[in-house]
Short mmCIF file of C-alpha atoms in Angstrom, two decimals:
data_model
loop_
_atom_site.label_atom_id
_atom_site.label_comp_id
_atom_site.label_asym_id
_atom_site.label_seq_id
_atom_site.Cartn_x
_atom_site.Cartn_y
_atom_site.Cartn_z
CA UNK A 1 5.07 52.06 33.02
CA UNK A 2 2.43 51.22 30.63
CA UNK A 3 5.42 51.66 27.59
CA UNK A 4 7.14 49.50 29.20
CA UNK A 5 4.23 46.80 29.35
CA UNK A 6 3.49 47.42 25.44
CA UNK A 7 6.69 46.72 24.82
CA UNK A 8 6.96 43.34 27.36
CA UNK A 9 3.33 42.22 25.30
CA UNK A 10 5.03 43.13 21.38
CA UNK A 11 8.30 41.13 22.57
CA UNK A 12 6.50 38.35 23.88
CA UNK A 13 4.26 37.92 20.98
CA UNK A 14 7.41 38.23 18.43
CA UNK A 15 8.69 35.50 20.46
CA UNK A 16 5.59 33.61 19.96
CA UNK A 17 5.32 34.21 15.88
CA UNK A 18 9.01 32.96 15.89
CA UNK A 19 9.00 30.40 17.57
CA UNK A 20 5.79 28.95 15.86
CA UNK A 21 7.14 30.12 11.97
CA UNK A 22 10.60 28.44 12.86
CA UNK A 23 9.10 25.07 14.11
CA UNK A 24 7.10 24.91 11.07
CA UNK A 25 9.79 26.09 8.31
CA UNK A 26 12.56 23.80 9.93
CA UNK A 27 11.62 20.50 8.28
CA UNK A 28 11.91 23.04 4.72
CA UNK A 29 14.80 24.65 5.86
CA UNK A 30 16.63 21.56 7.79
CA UNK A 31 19.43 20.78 5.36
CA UNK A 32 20.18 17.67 7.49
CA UNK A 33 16.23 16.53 7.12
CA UNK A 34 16.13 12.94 6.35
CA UNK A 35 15.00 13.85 2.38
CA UNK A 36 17.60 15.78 2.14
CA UNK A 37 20.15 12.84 2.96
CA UNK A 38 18.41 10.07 1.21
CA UNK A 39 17.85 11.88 -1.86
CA UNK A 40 21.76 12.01 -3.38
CA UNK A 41 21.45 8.09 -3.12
CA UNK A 42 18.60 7.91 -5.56
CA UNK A 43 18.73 7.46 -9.38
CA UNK A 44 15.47 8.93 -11.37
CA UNK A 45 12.47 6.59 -12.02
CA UNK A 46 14.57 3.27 -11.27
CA UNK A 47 15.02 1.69 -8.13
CA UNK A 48 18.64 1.03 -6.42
CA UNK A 49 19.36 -0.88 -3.30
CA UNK A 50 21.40 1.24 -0.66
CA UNK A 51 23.73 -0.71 0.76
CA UNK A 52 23.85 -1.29 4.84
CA UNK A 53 26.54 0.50 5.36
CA UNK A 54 25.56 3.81 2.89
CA UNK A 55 22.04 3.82 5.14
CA UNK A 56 23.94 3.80 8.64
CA UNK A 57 26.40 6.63 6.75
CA UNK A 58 24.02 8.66 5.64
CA UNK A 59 21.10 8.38 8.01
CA UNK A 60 21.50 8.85 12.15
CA UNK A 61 19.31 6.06 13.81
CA UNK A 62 18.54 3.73 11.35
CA UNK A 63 17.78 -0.03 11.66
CA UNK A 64 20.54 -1.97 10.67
CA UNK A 65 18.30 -4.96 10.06
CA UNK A 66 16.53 -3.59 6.90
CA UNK A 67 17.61 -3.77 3.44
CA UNK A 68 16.53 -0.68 1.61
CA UNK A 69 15.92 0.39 -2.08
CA UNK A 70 15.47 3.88 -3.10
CA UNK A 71 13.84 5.46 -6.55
CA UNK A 72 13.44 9.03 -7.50
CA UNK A 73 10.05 9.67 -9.20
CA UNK A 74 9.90 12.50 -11.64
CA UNK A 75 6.14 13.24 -13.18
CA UNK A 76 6.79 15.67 -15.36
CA UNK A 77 6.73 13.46 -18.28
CA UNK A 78 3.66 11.46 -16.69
CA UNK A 79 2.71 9.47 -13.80
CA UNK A 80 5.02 6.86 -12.44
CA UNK A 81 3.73 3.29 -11.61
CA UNK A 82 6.09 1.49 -8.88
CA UNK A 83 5.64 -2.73 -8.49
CA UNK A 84 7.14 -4.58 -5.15
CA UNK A 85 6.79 -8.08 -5.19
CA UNK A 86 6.92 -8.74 -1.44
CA UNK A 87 6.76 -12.54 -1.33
CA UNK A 88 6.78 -13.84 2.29
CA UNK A 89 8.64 -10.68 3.98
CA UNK A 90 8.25 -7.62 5.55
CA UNK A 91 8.11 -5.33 3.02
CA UNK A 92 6.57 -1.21 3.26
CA UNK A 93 6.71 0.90 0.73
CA UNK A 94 7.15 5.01 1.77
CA UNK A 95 6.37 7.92 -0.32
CA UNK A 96 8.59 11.34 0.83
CA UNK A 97 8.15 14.68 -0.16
CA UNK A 98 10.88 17.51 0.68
CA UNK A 99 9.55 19.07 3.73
CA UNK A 100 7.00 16.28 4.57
CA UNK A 101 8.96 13.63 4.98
CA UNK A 102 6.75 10.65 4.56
CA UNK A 103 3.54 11.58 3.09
CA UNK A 104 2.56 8.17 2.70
CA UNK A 105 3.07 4.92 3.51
CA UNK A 106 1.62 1.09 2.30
CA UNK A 107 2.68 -2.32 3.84
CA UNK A 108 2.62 -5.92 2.66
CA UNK A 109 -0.57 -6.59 3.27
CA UNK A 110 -1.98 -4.01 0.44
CA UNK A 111 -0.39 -6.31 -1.51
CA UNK A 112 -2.69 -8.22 -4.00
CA UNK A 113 -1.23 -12.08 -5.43
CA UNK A 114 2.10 -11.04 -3.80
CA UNK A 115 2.99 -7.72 -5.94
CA UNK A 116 2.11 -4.09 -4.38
CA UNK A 117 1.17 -1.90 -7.23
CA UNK A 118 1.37 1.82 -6.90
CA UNK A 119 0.65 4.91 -9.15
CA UNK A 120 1.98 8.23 -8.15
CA UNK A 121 0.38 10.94 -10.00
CA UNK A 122 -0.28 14.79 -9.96
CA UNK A 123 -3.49 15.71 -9.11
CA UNK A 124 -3.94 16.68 -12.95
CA UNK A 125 -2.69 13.38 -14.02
CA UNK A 126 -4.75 11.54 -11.49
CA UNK A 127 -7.66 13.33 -13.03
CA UNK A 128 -7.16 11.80 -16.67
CA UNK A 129 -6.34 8.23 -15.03
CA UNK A 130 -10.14 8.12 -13.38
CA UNK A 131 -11.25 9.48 -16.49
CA UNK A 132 -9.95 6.39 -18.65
CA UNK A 133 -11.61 3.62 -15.73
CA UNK A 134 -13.74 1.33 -16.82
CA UNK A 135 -17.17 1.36 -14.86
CA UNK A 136 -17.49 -2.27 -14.08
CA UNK A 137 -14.23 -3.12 -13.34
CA UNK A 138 -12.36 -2.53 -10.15
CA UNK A 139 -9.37 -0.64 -10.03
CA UNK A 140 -6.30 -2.99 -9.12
CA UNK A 141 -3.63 -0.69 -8.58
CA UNK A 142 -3.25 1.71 -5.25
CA UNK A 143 -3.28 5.03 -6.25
CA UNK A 144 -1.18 7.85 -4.84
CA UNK A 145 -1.40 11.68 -5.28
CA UNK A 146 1.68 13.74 -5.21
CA UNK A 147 1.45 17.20 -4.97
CA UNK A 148 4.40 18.39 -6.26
CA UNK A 149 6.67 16.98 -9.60
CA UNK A 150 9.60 15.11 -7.52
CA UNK A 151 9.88 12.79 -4.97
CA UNK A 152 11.24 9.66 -2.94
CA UNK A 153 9.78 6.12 -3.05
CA UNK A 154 11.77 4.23 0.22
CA UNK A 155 11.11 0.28 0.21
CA UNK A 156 12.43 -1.33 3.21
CA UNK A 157 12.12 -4.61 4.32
CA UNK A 158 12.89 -6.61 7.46
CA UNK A 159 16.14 -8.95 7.19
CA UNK A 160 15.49 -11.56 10.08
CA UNK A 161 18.82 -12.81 9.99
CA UNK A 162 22.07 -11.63 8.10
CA UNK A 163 22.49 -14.64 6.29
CA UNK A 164 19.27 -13.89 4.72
CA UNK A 165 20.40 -10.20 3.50
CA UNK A 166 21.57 -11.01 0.18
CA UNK A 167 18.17 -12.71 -0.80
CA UNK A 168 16.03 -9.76 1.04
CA UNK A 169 18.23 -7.26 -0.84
CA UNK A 170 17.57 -8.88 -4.57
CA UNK A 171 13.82 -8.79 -3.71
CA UNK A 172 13.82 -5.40 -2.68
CA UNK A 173 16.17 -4.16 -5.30
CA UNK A 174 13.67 -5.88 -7.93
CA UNK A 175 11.00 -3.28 -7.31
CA UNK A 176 10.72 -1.10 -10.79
CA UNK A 177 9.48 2.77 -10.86
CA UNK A 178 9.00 3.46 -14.32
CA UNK A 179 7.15 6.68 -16.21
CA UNK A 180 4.18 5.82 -17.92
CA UNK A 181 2.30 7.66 -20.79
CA UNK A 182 -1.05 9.16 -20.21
CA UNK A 183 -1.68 8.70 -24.17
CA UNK A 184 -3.63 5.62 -25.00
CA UNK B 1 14.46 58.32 19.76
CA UNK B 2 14.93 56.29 23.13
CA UNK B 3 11.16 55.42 23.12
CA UNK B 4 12.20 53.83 19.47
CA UNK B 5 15.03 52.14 20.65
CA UNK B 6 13.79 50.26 23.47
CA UNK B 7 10.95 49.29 20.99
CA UNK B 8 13.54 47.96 18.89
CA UNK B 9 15.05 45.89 21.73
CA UNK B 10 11.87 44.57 22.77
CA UNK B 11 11.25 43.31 19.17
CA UNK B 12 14.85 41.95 18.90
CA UNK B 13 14.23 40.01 22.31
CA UNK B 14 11.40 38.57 21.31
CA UNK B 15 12.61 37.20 18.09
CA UNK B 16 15.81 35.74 20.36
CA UNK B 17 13.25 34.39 22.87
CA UNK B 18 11.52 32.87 20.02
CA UNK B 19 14.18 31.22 17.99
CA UNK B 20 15.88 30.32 21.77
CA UNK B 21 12.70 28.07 22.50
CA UNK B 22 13.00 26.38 18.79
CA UNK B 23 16.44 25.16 19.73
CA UNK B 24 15.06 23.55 22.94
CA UNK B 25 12.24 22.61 21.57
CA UNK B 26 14.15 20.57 19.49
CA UNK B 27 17.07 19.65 21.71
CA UNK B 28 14.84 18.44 24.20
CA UNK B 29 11.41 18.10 22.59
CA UNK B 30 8.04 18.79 24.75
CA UNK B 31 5.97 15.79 25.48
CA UNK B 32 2.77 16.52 23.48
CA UNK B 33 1.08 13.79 22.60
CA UNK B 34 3.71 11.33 23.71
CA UNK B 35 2.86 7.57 24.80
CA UNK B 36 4.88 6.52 27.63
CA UNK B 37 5.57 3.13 28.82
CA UNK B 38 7.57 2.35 31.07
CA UNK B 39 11.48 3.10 30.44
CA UNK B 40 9.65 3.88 26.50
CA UNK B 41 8.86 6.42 24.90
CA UNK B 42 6.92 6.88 21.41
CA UNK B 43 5.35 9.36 18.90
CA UNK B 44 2.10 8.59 17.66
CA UNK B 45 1.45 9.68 13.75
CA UNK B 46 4.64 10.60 13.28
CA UNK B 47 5.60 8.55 9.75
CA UNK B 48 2.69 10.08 8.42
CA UNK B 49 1.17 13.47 7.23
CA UNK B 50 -0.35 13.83 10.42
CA UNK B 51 2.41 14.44 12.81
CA UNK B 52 2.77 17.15 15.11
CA UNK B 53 4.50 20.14 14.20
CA UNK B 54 7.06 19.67 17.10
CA UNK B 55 7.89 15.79 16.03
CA UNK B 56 8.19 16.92 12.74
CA UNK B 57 10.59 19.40 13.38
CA UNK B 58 12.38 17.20 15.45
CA UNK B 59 12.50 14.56 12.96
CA UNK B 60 14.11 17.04 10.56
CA UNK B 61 16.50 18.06 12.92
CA UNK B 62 17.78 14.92 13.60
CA UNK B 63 17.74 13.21 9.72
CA UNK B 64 16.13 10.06 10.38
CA UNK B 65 13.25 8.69 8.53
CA UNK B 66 10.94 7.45 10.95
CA UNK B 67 8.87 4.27 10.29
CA UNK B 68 5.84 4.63 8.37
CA UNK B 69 2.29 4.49 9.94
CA UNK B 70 1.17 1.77 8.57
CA UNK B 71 5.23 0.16 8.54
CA UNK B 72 5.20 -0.26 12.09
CA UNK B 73 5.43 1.42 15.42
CA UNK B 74 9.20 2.68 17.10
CA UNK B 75 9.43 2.54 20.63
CA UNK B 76 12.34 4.80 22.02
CA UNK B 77 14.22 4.70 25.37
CA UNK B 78 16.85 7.18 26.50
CA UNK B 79 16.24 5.78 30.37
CA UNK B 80 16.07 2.33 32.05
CA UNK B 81 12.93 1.06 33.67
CA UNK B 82 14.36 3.20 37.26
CA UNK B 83 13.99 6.40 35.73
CA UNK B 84 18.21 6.66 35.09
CA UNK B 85 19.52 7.69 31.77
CA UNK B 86 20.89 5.14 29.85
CA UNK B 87 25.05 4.73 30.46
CA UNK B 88 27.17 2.87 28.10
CA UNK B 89 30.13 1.91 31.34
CA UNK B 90 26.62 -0.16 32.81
CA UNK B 91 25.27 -3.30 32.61
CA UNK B 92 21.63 -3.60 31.20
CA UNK B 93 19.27 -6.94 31.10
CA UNK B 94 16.28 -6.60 28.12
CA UNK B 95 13.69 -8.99 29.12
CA UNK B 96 9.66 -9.15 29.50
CA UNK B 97 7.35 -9.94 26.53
CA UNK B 98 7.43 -7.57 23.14
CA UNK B 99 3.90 -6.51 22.26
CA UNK B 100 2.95 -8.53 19.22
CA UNK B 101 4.46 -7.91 15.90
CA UNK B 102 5.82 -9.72 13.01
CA UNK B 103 9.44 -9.16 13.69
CA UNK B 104 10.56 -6.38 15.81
CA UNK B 105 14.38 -5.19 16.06
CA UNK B 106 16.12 -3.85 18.72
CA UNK B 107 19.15 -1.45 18.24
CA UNK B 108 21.29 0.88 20.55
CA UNK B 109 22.66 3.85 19.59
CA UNK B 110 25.50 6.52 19.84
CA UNK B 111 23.62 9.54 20.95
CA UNK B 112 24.58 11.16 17.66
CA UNK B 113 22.53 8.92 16.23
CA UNK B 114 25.17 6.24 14.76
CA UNK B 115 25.00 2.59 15.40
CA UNK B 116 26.46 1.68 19.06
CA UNK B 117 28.94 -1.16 18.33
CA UNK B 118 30.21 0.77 14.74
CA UNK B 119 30.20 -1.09 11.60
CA UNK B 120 32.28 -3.94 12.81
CA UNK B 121 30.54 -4.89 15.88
CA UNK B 122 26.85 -6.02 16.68
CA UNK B 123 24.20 -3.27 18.04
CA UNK B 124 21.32 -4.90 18.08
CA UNK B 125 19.27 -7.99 17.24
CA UNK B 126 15.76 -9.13 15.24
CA UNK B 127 13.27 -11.31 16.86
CA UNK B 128 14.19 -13.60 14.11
CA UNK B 129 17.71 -13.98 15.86
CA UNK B 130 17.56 -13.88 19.59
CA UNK B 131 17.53 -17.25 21.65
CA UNK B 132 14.69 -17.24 23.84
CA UNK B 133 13.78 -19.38 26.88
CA UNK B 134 11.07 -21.79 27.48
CA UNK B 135 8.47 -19.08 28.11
CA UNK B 136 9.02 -17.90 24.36
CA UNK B 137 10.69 -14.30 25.84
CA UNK B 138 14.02 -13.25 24.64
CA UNK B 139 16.55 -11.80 27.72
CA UNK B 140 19.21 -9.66 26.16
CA UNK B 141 21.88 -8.20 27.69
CA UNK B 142 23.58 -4.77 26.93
CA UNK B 143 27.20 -4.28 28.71
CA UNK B 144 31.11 -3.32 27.78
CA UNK B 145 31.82 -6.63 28.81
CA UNK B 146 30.51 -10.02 27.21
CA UNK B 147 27.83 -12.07 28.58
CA UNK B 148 26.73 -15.11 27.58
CA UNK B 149 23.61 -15.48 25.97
CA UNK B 150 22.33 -12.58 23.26
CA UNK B 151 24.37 -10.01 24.11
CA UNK B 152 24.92 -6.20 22.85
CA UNK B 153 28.39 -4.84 23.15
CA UNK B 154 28.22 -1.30 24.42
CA UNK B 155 31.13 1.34 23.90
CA UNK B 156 32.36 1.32 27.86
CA UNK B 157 31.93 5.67 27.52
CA UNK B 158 29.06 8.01 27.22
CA UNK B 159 25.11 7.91 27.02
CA UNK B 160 23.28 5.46 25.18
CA UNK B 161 19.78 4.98 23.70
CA UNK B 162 17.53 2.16 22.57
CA UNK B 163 14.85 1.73 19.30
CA UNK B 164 13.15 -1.05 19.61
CA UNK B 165 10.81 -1.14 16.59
CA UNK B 166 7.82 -3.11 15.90
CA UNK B 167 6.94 -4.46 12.49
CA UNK B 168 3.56 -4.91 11.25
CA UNK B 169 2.23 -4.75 14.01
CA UNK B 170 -1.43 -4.37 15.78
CA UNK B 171 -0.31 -2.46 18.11
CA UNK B 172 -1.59 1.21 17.57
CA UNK B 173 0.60 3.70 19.17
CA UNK B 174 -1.98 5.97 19.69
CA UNK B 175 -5.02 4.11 21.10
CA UNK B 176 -3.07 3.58 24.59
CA UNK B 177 -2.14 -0.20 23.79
CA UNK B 178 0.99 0.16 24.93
CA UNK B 179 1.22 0.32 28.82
CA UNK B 180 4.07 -0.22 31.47
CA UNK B 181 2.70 -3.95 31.92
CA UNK B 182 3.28 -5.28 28.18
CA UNK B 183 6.71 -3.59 27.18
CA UNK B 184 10.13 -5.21 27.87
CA UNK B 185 11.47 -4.21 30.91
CA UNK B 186 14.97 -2.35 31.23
CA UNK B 187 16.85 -3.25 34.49
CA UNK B 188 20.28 -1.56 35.51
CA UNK B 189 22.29 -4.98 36.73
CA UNK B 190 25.52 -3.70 37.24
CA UNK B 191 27.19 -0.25 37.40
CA UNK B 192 30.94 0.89 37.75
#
């Protein structure tokens, strides 16, 4: 009687470590996570507009009204500083990490004279960055840390009507990503 | 030796038990720390590091890329405003005011996730887009068959669901904002 409620206790708490490791590994282990789908679509430091159609293909409930543009940042060579000029739209910019999905995320209204400006950095890299600013003068840009070497930058913006895509496209499409040197 | 074996079982039905309540966990995900509204549903935090565990894994499951938290707030309905899952042979009428936002979209979708009226057809519209009436509210329909007016063509077979997103918003999904009164309502009109 009492082996048998040992064993009722050890089954019930393996159930309970698996369950909890498995919800936890599954956005790592997912192969179908969104990351994982967006990220054949992206070129390295450069920014290309996906297409409606590629979005709806690749990614399950997605809003057919945004037009999207998708860069690859690699830091291994240094940090990478991403501009979006945002004019009058709707425009977010998204930072993803495998396994995090989006880690962080920045609208339109961060934006400073119409351009968001972002720096994604390694921890070590951010270090050296706040070394080399100035005392007295503010710091412009909006600084993000990435923990690991790779990762998405997703901006999206709103296209109010579809005779507007074209134009909403080109502005998102115009965003750069481009590796910077830490040498100066 | 038996006492060893039924050890083993024991350990082997827990880890089946375990992994059994992942897959409904994320076939039909628990409620924690889930606004309701209404016929609406949404996840607070969850296009941002500080999402739940369970909407995380759900998210990964599925392969969409929510909004962001600071993009915008998704409102999801898999039911109308009776409590009835959502049927693509029905008629539906969208009306009642959108909590405020800069533009917000409304979409329905396949239950696999892919866009209700394919690539051809329309499955959804922007607030940029819709006609409204003189109250400044937009009524749009959702049927098989065409209505007059802004209206979403459904596929005449199987279950449906509804995103309607809002962007830029100042609405926070988390500090209780969002309440049965000031979300669109979701009427069954018709029904074969």
């Amino acid at each position: 009687m009492t082996a048998g409620l040992v064993r009722l206790l050890l089954a019930l708490t393996v159930a309970g470590l698996v369950h909890l490791t498995s919800i936890l590994a599954m956005p790592w282990l997912a192969p179908k996570a969104g990351y994982m789908r967006l990220s054949p679509l992206a070129k390295v430091n450069e920014f290309s507009v996906v297409p409606a159609r590629e979005v709806e293909a690749a990614l399950p409930f997605s809003d057919p009204a945004l037009a999207n543009a998708v860069c690859r940042y690699g830091l291994e060579s240094g940090p990478v500083r991403v501009r979006v000029s945002v004019g009058r739209e709707s425009v977010s910019v998204l930072f993803l990490q495998r396994g995090t999905g989006i880690y962080q995320s920045y609208s339109d209204r961060a934006a400073t004279q119409g351009v968001l400006e972002l720096v994604v950095a390694t921890p070590e890299q951010m270090r050296k960055i706040t070394a080399f600013d100035a005392d007295d003068e503010p710091v412009q840009e909006i600084r993000v840390m990435s923990e690991v070497e790779t990762g998405l930058v997703l901006v999206r913006a709103v296209v109010p009507t579809p005779s507007r895509r074209a134009e909403v496209e080109a502005l998102v499409g115009s965003a750069t990503c481009e590796a910077e040197s830490l040498e100066r | 030796m038996t006492k060893l074996v039924w050890t083993f079982l024991a350990l082997l039905a827990g880890a089946a038990l375990g992994l059994g309540l992942t897959a409904i966990a994320v076939e039909r995900p628990p409620n924690f720390g889930v606004v309701e509204a209404g016929a609406w549903v949404t996840r607070p935090k969850i296009g941002s590091i500080d999402a739940d565990p369970y909407s995380q894994a759900l998210h990964a499951a599925q392969g969409n890329i929510p909004l962001g938290a600071s993009e915008g707030v998704e409102l999801t309905a898999a039911i109308d405003t009776a409590g009835q899952r959502l049927d693509s042979r029905c008629a539906y009428r969208f009306h009642g005011p959108v909590p405020a936002s800069r533009y917000w979209t409304l979409t329905a979708y396949r239950p696999d996730g892919a866009l209700a009226g394919g690539m051809e057809r329309r499955s959804g519209f922007t607030s940029a887009e819709v006609v409204r009436d003189q109250t400044g509210n937009a009524e749009i329909w959702l049927s098989p068959t065409p209505r007059p007016g802004n209206w979403i063509p459904l596929p005449g077979s199987g279950t449906f669901d509804l995103s309607l997103r809002l962007y830029d918003t100042q609405v926070s999904s988390n500090a209780r904002a969002i309440d049965a009164a000031n979300v669109p309502r979701l009427e069954r009109v018709a029904c074969p």
